[in-house]
Tab-separated table of C-alpha atoms and ligand atoms in Angstrom:
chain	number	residue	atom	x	y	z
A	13	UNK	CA	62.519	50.893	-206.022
A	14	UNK	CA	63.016	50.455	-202.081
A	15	UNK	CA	62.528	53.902	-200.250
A	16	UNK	CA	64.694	54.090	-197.572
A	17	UNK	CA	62.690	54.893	-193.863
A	18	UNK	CA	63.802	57.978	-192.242
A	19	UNK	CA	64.108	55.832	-188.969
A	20	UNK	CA	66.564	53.501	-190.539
A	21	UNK	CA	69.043	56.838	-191.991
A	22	UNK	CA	68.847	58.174	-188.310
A	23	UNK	CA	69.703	54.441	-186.559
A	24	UNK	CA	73.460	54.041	-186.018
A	25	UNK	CA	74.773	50.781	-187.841
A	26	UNK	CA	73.975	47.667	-185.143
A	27	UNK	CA	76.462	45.875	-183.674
A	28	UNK	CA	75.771	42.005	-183.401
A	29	UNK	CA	74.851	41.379	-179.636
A	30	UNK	CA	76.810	38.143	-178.060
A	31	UNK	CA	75.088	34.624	-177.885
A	32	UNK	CA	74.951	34.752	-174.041
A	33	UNK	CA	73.366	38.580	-174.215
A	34	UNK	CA	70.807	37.858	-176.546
A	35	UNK	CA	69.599	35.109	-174.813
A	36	UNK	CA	69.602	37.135	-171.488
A	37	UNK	CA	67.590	39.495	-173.159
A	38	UNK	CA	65.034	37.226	-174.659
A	39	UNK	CA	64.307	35.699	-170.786
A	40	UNK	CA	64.014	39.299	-169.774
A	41	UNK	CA	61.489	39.908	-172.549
A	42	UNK	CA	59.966	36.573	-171.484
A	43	UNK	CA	59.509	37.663	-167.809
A	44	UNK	CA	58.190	40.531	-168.426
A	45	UNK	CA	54.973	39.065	-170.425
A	46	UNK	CA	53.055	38.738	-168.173
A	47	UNK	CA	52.976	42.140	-166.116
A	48	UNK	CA	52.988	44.055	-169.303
A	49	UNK	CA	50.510	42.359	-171.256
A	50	UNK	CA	48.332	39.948	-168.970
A	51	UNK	CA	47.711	41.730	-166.054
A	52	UNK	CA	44.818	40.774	-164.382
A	53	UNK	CA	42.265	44.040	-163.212
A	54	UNK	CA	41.933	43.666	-159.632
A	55	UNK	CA	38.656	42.475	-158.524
A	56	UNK	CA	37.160	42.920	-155.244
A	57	UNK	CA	33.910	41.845	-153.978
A	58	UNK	CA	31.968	42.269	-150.690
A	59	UNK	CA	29.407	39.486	-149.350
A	60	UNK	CA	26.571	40.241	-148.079
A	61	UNK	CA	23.629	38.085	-146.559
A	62	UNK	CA	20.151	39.191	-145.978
A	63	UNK	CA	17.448	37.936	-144.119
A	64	UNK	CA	19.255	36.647	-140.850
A	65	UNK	CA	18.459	34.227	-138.911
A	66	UNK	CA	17.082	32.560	-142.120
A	67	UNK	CA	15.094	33.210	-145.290
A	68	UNK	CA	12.624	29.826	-146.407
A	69	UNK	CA	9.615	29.093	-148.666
A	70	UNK	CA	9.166	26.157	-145.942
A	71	UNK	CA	8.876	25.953	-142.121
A	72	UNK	CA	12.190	26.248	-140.404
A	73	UNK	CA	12.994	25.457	-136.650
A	74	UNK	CA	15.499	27.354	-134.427
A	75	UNK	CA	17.674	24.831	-134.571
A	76	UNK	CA	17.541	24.276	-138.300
A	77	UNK	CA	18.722	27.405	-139.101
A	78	UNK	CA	21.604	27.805	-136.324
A	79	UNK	CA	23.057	24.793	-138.367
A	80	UNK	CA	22.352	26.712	-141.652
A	81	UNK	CA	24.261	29.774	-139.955
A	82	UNK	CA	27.263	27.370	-138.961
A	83	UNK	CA	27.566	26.324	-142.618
A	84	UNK	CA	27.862	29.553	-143.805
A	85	UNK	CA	29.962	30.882	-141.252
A	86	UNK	CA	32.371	27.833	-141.577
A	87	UNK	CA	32.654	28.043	-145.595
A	88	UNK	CA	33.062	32.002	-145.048
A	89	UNK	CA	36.061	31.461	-142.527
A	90	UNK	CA	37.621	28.957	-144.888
A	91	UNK	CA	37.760	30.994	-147.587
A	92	UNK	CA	39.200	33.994	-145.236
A	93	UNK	CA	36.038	35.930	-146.337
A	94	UNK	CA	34.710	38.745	-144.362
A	95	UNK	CA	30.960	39.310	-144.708
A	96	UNK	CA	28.204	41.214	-143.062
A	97	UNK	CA	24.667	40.016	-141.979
A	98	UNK	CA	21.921	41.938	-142.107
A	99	UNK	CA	19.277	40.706	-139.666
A	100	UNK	CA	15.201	40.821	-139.661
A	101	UNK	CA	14.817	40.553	-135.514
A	102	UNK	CA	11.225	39.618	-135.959
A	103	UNK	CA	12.739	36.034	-137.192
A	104	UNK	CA	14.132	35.663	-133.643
A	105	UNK	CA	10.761	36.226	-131.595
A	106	UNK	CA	9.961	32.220	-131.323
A	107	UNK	CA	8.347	31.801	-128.040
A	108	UNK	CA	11.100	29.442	-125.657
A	109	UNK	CA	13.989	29.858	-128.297
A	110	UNK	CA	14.420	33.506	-128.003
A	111	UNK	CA	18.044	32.816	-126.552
A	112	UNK	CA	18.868	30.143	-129.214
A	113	UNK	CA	18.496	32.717	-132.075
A	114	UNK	CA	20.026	35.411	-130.387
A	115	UNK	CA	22.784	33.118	-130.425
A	116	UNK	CA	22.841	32.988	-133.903
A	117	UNK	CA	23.374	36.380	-134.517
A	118	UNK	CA	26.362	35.851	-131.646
A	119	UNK	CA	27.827	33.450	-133.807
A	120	UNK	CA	28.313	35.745	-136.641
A	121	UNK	CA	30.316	38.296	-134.166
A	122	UNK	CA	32.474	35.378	-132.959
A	123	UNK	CA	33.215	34.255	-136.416
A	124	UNK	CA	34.666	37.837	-137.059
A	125	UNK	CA	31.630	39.244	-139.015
A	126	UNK	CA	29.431	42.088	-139.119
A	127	UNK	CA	25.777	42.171	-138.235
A	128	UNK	CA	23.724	45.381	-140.083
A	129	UNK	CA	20.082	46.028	-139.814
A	130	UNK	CA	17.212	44.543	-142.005
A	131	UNK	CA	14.329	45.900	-140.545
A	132	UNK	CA	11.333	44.515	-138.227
A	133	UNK	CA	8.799	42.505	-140.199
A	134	UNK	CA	11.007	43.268	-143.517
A	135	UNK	CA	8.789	46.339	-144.715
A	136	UNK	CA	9.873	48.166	-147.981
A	137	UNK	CA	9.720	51.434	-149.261
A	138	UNK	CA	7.052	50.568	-151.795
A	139	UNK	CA	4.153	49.208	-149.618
A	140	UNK	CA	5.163	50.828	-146.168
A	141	UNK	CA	5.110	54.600	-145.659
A	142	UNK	CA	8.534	56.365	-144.749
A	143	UNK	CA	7.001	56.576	-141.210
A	144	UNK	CA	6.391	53.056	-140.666
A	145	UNK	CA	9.642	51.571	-142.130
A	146	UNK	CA	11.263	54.253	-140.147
A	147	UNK	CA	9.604	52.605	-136.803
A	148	UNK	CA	10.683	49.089	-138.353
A	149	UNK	CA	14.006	50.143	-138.385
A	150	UNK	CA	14.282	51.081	-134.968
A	151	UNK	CA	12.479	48.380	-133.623
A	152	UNK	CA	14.783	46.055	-135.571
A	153	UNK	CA	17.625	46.904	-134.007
A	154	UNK	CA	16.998	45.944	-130.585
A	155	UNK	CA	19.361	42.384	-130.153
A	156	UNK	CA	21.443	43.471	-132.887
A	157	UNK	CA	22.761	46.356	-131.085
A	158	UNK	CA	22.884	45.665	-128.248
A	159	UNK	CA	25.035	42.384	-129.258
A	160	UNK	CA	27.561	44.986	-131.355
A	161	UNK	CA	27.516	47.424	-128.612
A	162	UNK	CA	28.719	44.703	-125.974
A	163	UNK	CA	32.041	44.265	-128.722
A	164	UNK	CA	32.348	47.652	-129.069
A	165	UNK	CA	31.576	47.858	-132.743
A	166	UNK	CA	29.136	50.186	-133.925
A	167	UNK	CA	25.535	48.899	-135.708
A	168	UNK	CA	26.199	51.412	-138.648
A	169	UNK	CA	24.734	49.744	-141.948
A	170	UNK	CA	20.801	49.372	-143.278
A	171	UNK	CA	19.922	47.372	-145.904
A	172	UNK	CA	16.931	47.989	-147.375
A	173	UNK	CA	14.541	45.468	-147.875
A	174	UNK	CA	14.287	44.534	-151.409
A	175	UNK	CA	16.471	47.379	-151.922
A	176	UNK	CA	13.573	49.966	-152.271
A	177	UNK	CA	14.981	53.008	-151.057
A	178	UNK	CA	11.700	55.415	-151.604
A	179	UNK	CA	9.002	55.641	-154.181
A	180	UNK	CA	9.425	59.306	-154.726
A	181	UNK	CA	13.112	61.333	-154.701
A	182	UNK	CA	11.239	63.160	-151.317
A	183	UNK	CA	10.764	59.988	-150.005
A	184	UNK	CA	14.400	58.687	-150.667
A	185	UNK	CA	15.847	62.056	-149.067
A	186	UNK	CA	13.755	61.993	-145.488
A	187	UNK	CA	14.537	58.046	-145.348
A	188	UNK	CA	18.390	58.575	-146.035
A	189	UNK	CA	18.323	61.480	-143.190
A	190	UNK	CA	16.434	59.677	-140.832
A	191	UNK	CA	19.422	56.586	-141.347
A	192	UNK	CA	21.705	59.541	-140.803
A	193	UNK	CA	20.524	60.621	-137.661
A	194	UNK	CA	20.564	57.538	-136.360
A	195	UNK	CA	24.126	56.514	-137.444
A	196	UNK	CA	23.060	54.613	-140.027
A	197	UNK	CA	24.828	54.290	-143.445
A	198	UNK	CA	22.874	52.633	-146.469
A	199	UNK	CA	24.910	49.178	-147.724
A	200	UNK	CA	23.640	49.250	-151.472
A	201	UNK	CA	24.623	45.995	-154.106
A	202	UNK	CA	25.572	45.464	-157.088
A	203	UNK	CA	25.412	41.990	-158.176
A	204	UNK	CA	22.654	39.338	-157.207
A	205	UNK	CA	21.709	36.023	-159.010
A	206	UNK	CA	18.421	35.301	-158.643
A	207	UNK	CA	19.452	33.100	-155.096
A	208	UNK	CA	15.381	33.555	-153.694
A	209	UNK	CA	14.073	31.773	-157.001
A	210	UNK	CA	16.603	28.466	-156.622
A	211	UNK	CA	16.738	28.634	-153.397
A	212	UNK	CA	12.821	28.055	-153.768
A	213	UNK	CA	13.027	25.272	-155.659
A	214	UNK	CA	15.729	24.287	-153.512
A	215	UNK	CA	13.069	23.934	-150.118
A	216	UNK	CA	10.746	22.534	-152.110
A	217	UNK	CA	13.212	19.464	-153.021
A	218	UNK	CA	11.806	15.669	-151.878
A	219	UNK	CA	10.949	12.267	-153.238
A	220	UNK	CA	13.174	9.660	-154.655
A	221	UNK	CA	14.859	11.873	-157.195
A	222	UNK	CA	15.422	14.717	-154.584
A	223	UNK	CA	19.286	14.083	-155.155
A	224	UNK	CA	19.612	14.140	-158.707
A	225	UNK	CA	17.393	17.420	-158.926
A	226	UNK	CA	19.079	18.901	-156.329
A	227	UNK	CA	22.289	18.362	-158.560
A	228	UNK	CA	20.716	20.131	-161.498
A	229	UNK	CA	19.564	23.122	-159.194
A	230	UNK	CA	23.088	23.662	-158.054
A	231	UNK	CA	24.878	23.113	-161.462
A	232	UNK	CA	22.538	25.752	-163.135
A	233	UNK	CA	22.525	28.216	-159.830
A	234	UNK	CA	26.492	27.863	-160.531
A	235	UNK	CA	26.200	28.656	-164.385
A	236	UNK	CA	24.143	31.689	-163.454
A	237	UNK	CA	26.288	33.318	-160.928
A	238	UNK	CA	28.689	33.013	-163.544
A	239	UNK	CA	26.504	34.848	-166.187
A	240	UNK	CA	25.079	37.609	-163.776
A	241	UNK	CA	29.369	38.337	-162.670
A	242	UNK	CA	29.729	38.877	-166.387
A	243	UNK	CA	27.016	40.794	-166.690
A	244	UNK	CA	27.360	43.615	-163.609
A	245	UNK	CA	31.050	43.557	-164.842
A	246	UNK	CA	30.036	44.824	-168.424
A	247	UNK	CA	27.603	47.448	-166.720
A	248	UNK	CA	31.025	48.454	-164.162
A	249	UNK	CA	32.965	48.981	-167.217
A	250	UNK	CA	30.387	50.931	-169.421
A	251	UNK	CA	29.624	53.190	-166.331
A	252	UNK	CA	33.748	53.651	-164.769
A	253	UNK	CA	35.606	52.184	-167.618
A	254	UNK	CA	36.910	50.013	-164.562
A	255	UNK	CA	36.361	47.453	-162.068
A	256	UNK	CA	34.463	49.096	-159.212
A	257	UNK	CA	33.895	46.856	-156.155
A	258	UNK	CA	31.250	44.987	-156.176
A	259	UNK	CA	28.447	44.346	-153.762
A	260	UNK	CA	27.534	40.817	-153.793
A	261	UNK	CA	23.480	40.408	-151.975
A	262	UNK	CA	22.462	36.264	-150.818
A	263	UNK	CA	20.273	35.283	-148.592
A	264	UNK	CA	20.762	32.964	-145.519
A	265	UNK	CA	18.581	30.112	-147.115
A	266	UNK	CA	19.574	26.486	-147.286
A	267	UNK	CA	20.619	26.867	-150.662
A	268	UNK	CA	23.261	28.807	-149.778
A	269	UNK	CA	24.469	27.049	-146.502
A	270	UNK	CA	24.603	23.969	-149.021
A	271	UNK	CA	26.842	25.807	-152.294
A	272	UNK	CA	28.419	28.723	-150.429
A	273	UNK	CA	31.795	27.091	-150.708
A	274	UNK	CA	31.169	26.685	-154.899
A	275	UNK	CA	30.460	30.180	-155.219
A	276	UNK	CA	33.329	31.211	-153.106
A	277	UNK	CA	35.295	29.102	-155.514
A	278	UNK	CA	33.591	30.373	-158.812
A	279	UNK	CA	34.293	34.137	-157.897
A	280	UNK	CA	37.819	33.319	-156.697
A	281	UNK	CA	38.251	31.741	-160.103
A	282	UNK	CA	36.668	34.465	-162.156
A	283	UNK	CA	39.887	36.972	-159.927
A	284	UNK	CA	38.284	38.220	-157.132
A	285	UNK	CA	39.249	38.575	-153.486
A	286	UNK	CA	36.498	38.908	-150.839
A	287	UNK	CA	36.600	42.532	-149.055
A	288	UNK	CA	34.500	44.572	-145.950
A	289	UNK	CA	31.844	46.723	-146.884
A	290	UNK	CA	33.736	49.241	-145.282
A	291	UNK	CA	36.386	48.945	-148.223
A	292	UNK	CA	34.451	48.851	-151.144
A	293	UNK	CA	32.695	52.141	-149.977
A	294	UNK	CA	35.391	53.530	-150.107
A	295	UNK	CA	35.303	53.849	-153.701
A	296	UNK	CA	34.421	56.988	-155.169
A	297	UNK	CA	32.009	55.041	-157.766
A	298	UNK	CA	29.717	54.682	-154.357
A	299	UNK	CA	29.596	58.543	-153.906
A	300	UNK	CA	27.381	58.372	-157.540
A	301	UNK	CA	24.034	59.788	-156.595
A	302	UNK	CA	21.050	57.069	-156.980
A	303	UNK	CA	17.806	58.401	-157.689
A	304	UNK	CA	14.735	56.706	-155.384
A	305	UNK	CA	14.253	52.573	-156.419
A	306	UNK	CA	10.826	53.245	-157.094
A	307	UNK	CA	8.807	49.275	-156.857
A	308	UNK	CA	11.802	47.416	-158.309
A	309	UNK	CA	15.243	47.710	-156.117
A	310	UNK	CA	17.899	46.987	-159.135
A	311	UNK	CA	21.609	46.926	-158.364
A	312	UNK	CA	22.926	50.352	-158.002
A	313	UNK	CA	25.081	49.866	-161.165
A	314	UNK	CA	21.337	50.480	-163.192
A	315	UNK	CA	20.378	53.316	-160.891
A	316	UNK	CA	23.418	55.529	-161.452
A	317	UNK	CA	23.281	54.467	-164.727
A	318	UNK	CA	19.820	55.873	-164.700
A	319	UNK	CA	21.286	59.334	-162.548
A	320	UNK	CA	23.981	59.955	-164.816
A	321	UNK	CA	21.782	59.575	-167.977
A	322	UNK	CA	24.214	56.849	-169.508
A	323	UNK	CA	22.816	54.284	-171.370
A	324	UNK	CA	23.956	50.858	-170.898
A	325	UNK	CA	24.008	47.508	-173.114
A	326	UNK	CA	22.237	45.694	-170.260
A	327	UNK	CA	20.802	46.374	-167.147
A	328	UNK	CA	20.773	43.291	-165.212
A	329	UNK	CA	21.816	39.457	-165.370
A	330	UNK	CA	18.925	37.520	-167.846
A	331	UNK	CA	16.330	35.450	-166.805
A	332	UNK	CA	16.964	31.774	-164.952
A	333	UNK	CA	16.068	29.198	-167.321
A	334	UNK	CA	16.944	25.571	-167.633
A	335	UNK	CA	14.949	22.919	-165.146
A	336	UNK	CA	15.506	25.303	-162.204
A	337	UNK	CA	12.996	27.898	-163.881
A	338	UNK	CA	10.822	25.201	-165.186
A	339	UNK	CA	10.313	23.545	-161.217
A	340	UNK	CA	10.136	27.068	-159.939
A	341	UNK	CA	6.974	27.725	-162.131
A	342	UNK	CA	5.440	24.601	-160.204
A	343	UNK	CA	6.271	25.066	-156.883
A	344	UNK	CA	6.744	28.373	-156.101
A	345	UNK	CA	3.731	29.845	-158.064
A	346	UNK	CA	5.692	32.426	-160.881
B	425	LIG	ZN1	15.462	40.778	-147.340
C-alpha cells in the first residue's frame, strides 16, 4: 500500500505549464548553473621576489642581471601583475658599476613595482644576533630609500631573510618593535616551491645536452609549483575554511627570468589573480599571531597553525624529486 506524503495532501493540484513557459524556465534553470553550483572561490595571490639585484650559485655580472631584471619586469607587466622586490644592497656594491645596479632597482619603480628591504649581507635571525640584523637592516636600506623617497612612496616592508623572524618569542618581539619604529611592516609568505634548489641546477646547466636538461628542469619546476599551490591551499582551508591570500616568495635568479611567464600562466589557470601586498594584508587571516621561526622559516600557514594549536594534514609542499633532485645532489652538494 502507497502512503500518501504529507507534502503532496498540502500541494494544490498542478496546472500543466505552456510549451513556450516550460522551456523558458528550463534556460533559466540552465543559466543559473553555473553561479549556483560552480562558482569558482576567489583566489588572490601576491608576488614577491627576494634577493634583488640577483640571487646565483654562479658568478653574475652587472649587466647579466639588469637583463635578468628586464625579463622579469617585462613578463610581470604582461601579465598586469604587481609585485614587490625586496633588495640585499650589498649585491649592488661592485666597484665602477655602482650606478648600473642602482639602476636596477630604478627599473623596478618605473615598471610600477615596489622595492622592500632584504637586509645588508642577508643575515638571519638564526646565526646573527637581534643587534646585528638590526644594523643590517638599516644599513640595507640606504639606495632603496632613498630611490622610494624621491617617488614619494614610503620603504615600509622587511622581509626576513630566510624568513627567520627570531630564535626565541623575546627575540621575535624586540625585532618586530625595532621594524616598528622604523616604519617597517614584516611581508610574511605563504607559498614557495623550492625555486633556490632548480634554480641551482638551473646555473649549473652546460654541455651539449644543456637544452634538453634545461627542458626537464622547467617541466618538473612547473609540475611542482603546481603541487606546492595544492598543497598551501589544503593548509588555507584546514586553518580558515577559506581561501586566504596567498603570499607567493621567488627569487630573482635566472630560472625565474627564464619561466616567470609559465608560472604566471599556471597560477592564472589554477584561478588566481595577482594582487599588492598591501591587499592581501588586509586580510584578517594575517592578523593570526606567529610564534618566533626558530632555524627553519616555514610559510606562515604552518606557524599559525603551530599558534593556534591546530593540527594540519600537511605542513608544507613534498620534496622535489624527478631528474631535477637527482642533478641537484651533484652539483649543488645536498
Ligand atoms: Zn633571501
Amino acid at each position: 500500500m502507497t502512503v500518501p506524503r504529507p507534502e503532496s495532501l498540502r500541494r494544490p493540484a498542478a496546472t500543466p505549464m505552456p510549451l513556450m513557459a516550460r522551456l523558458r524556465t528550463a534556460l533559466l534553470a540552465l543559466l543559473m548553473l553555473p553561479v549556483c553550483s560552480w562558482s569558482a572561490p576567489d583566489k588572490r595571490i601576491v608576488i614577491t621576489i627576494d634577493d634583488l639585484p640577483f640571487a646565483s650559485a654562479t658568478p653574475m655580472t652587472v649587466p647579466e642581471a639588469a637583463r635578468l631584471n628586464e625579463a622579469l619586469l617585462r613578463t610581470l607587466q604582461r601579465h598586469q601583475a604587481p609585485a614587490i622586490g625586496f633588495v640585499n644592497e650589498d649585491r649592488l656594491l661592485v666597484p665602477g658599476q655602482i650606478d648600473r645596479g642602482v639602476a636596477i632597482l630604478d627599473a623596478w619603480l618605473d615598471a610600477g613595482m615596489a622595492l622592500g628591504n632584504h637586509n645588508f649581507g642577508h643575515l638571519g635571525l638564526w646565526t646573527s644576533s637581534v643587534a646585528e640584523v638590526q644594523a643590517a637592516v638599516l644599513r640595507g636600506e640606504v639606495f632603496t630609500r632613498w630611490l622610494t623617497t624621491r617617488r614619494g612612496a614610503p620603504l615600509r616592508y622587511y622581509r626576513p631573510p630566510f624568513t627567520q623572524t627570531g630564535r626565541t618569542e623575546a627575540d621575535r618581539l624586540a625585532f618586530e618593535t625595532f621594524l616598528q619604529a622604523h616604519g617597517y611592516t614584516l611581508a610574511p609568505f605563504t607559498v614557495e616551491h623550492d625555486d633556490y634548489l632548480f634554480a641551482c641546477v638551473y646555473d649549473h646547466l652546460d654541455g651539449t645536452d644543456a637544452a634538453a636538461t634545461r627542458q626537464i628542469v622547467e617541466d618538473e619546476y612547473d609540475a611542482h609549483l603546481r603541487r606546492a599551490v595544492a598543497v598551501f591551499e589544503s593548509m588555507s582551508a584546514q586553518l580558515f575554511e577559506r581561501q586566504i591570500p596567498q603570499i607567493w616568495l621567488i627569487h630573482a635568479n635566472r630560472l625565474n627570468a627564464d619561466t616567470l611567464d609559465r608560472s604566471l600562466t599556471t597560477l592564472r589557470s589554477l584561478g588566481y589573480r595577482f594582487i599588492s601586498l598591501d591587499e592581501a594584508l588586509q586580510d584578517e587571516a594575517y592578523r593570526t599571531p606567529a610564534l618566533a621561526s626558530g632555524k627553519f622559516g616555514p610559510s606562515w600557514l604552518a606557524r599559525w597553525a603551530r599558534s593556534k594549536g591546530v593540527k594540519l594534514s600537511v605542513y608544507g609542499q613534498p620534496d622535489p624529486d624527478g631528474q631535477t633532485a637527482a642533478l641537484h645532489r651533484e652539483h649543488c652538494g645536498r
